[in-house]
mmCIF file of C-alpha atoms in Angstrom:
data_model
loop_
_atom_site.group_PDB
_atom_site.id
_atom_site.type_symbol
_atom_site.label_atom_id
_atom_site.label_comp_id
_atom_site.label_asym_id
_atom_site.label_seq_id
_atom_site.Cartn_x
_atom_site.Cartn_y
_atom_site.Cartn_z
ATOM 1 C CA MET A 1 -14.900 -45.275 40.518
ATOM 2 C CA ARG A 2 -12.037 -47.290 42.510
ATOM 3 C CA ARG A 3 -12.464 -51.071 42.101
ATOM 4 C CA THR A 4 -11.980 -52.771 45.556
ATOM 5 C CA ASP A 5 -9.998 -55.636 43.404
ATOM 6 C CA ASN A 6 -7.239 -53.466 42.742
ATOM 7 C CA LYS A 7 -8.040 -53.443 39.022
ATOM 8 C CA ALA A 8 -7.864 -49.905 38.241
ATOM 9 C CA THR A 9 -8.244 -46.458 39.589
ATOM 10 C CA THR A 10 -10.396 -43.997 37.567
ATOM 11 C CA MET A 11 -10.932 -40.170 37.309
ATOM 12 C CA ALA A 12 -13.759 -41.022 39.782
ATOM 13 C CA ASP A 13 -11.092 -41.598 42.692
ATOM 14 C CA LYS A 14 -11.092 -37.329 42.802
ATOM 15 C CA ASN A 15 -8.251 -37.376 45.393
ATOM 16 C CA ARG A 16 -5.591 -38.936 43.302
ATOM 17 C CA PHE A 17 -4.118 -37.947 39.844
ATOM 18 C CA ILE A 18 -2.006 -39.774 37.560
ATOM 19 C CA SER A 19 1.852 -39.524 39.049
ATOM 20 C CA PRO A 20 4.633 -38.157 36.755
ATOM 21 C CA LYS A 21 6.031 -41.758 36.711
ATOM 22 C CA GLN A 22 2.905 -43.165 35.493
ATOM 23 C CA VAL A 23 2.527 -40.754 32.904
ATOM 24 C CA ALA A 24 5.794 -41.826 31.627
ATOM 25 C CA GLY A 25 5.158 -45.249 32.112
ATOM 26 C CA ALA A 26 1.558 -45.160 30.096
ATOM 27 C CA ARG A 27 3.353 -43.423 27.356
ATOM 28 C CA ALA A 28 5.986 -45.752 26.833
ATOM 29 C CA MET A 29 3.177 -48.664 26.841
ATOM 30 C CA ILE A 30 1.125 -46.585 24.245
ATOM 31 C CA GLY A 31 4.163 -45.312 22.187
ATOM 32 C CA TRP A 32 3.366 -41.829 22.631
ATOM 33 C CA THR A 33 5.950 -38.977 22.406
ATOM 34 C CA GLN A 34 5.589 -35.907 25.265
ATOM 35 C CA ILE A 35 4.173 -34.137 21.922
ATOM 36 C CA ASP A 36 1.834 -36.991 20.947
ATOM 37 C CA LEU A 37 0.351 -36.956 24.751
ATOM 38 C CA ALA A 38 0.470 -33.240 24.745
ATOM 39 C CA SER A 39 -1.526 -33.014 21.634
ATOM 40 C CA ARG A 40 -4.184 -35.419 22.642
ATOM 41 C CA ALA A 41 -4.401 -33.914 25.974
ATOM 42 C CA GLY A 42 -4.765 -30.380 24.803
ATOM 43 C CA VAL A 43 -1.684 -29.138 26.970
ATOM 44 C CA GLY A 44 1.568 -27.828 26.028
ATOM 45 C CA ARG A 45 4.411 -30.371 25.714
ATOM 46 C CA SER A 46 6.563 -28.415 28.285
ATOM 47 C CA THR A 47 3.586 -29.315 30.905
ATOM 48 C CA VAL A 48 4.253 -32.902 30.053
ATOM 49 C CA LYS A 49 7.864 -32.705 29.884
ATOM 50 C CA GLU A 50 8.397 -30.547 33.082
ATOM 51 C CA TYR A 51 5.462 -32.775 35.116
ATOM 52 C CA GLU A 52 7.663 -36.100 34.008
ATOM 53 C CA ALA A 53 10.783 -34.594 35.104
ATOM 54 C CA GLY A 54 8.898 -33.476 38.525
ATOM 55 C CA ASN A 55 10.102 -30.090 38.089
ATOM 56 C CA ILE A 56 6.138 -28.892 38.502
ATOM 57 C CA THR A 57 2.844 -29.837 39.503
ATOM 58 C CA PRO A 58 0.193 -29.242 36.241
ATOM 59 C CA HIS A 59 -3.030 -27.338 37.469
ATOM 60 C CA PRO A 60 -5.625 -30.157 38.088
ATOM 61 C CA HIS A 61 -7.672 -29.411 35.121
ATOM 62 C CA ASN A 62 -4.457 -29.892 32.985
ATOM 63 C CA LEU A 63 -3.545 -33.105 34.908
ATOM 64 C CA ALA A 64 -7.444 -34.382 34.651
ATOM 65 C CA LYS A 65 -6.889 -33.660 30.670
ATOM 66 C CA ILE A 66 -3.342 -35.848 30.500
ATOM 67 C CA GLN A 67 -5.157 -38.618 32.584
ATOM 68 C CA LYS A 68 -8.009 -38.680 30.542
ATOM 69 C CA ALA A 69 -6.065 -38.765 27.226
ATOM 70 C CA ILE A 70 -3.884 -41.628 28.545
ATOM 71 C CA GLU A 71 -6.950 -43.564 29.882
ATOM 72 C CA GLY A 72 -8.944 -42.920 26.547
ATOM 73 C CA ALA A 73 -5.899 -44.754 25.174
ATOM 74 C CA GLY A 74 -6.877 -48.133 27.473
ATOM 75 C CA VAL A 75 -4.051 -47.290 30.068
ATOM 76 C CA HIS A 76 -5.154 -46.513 33.551
ATOM 77 C CA PRO A 77 -3.134 -45.529 36.597
ATOM 78 C CA LEU A 78 -2.712 -48.044 39.659
ATOM 79 C CA HIS A 79 -2.316 -46.205 42.711
ATOM 80 C CA GLU A 80 -0.303 -47.749 45.674
ATOM 81 C CA ASP A 81 -2.338 -49.585 48.137
ATOM 82 C CA GLU A 82 -2.255 -52.572 50.486
ATOM 83 C CA TRP A 83 -1.900 -54.651 47.158
ATOM 84 C CA GLY A 84 1.181 -52.856 45.806
ATOM 85 C CA GLY A 85 3.054 -49.854 44.463
ATOM 86 C CA GLU A 86 1.945 -47.374 42.069
ATOM 87 C CA GLY A 87 1.918 -48.374 38.063
ATOM 88 C CA VAL A 88 -0.157 -48.400 35.120
ATOM 89 C CA ARG A 89 -1.628 -51.330 33.167
ATOM 90 C CA PHE A 90 -3.845 -51.594 30.145
ATOM 91 C CA PHE A 91 -7.355 -52.324 31.022
ATOM 92 C CA LYS A 92 -9.531 -54.511 29.204
ATOM 93 C CA GLY A 93 -13.188 -53.305 29.283
ATOM 94 C CA THR A 94 -14.570 -50.154 30.725
ATOM 95 C CA PRO A 95 -13.674 -49.763 34.579
ATOM 96 C CA GLU A 96 -16.482 -50.061 36.639
#
């Protein structure tokens, strides 16, 4: 569910997936390599690498797996809204 107080956006916001820049930023925050993320998400390293570079748009199923792995590590995407631009942040607790 998308929280109205701009705390986080989760997979329940089905119209938006984590962006390439958010993936790279989340990996940096967590300290994962592209190989680490690919392994945890169950996708190929080339999927992560090419998505971050903006060269491909992975199948929605693979994007969901990437986002789930990142969110599982406690980092959540923030999508652009009236409060500001997109980004990522560590989330305390479980998103509502």
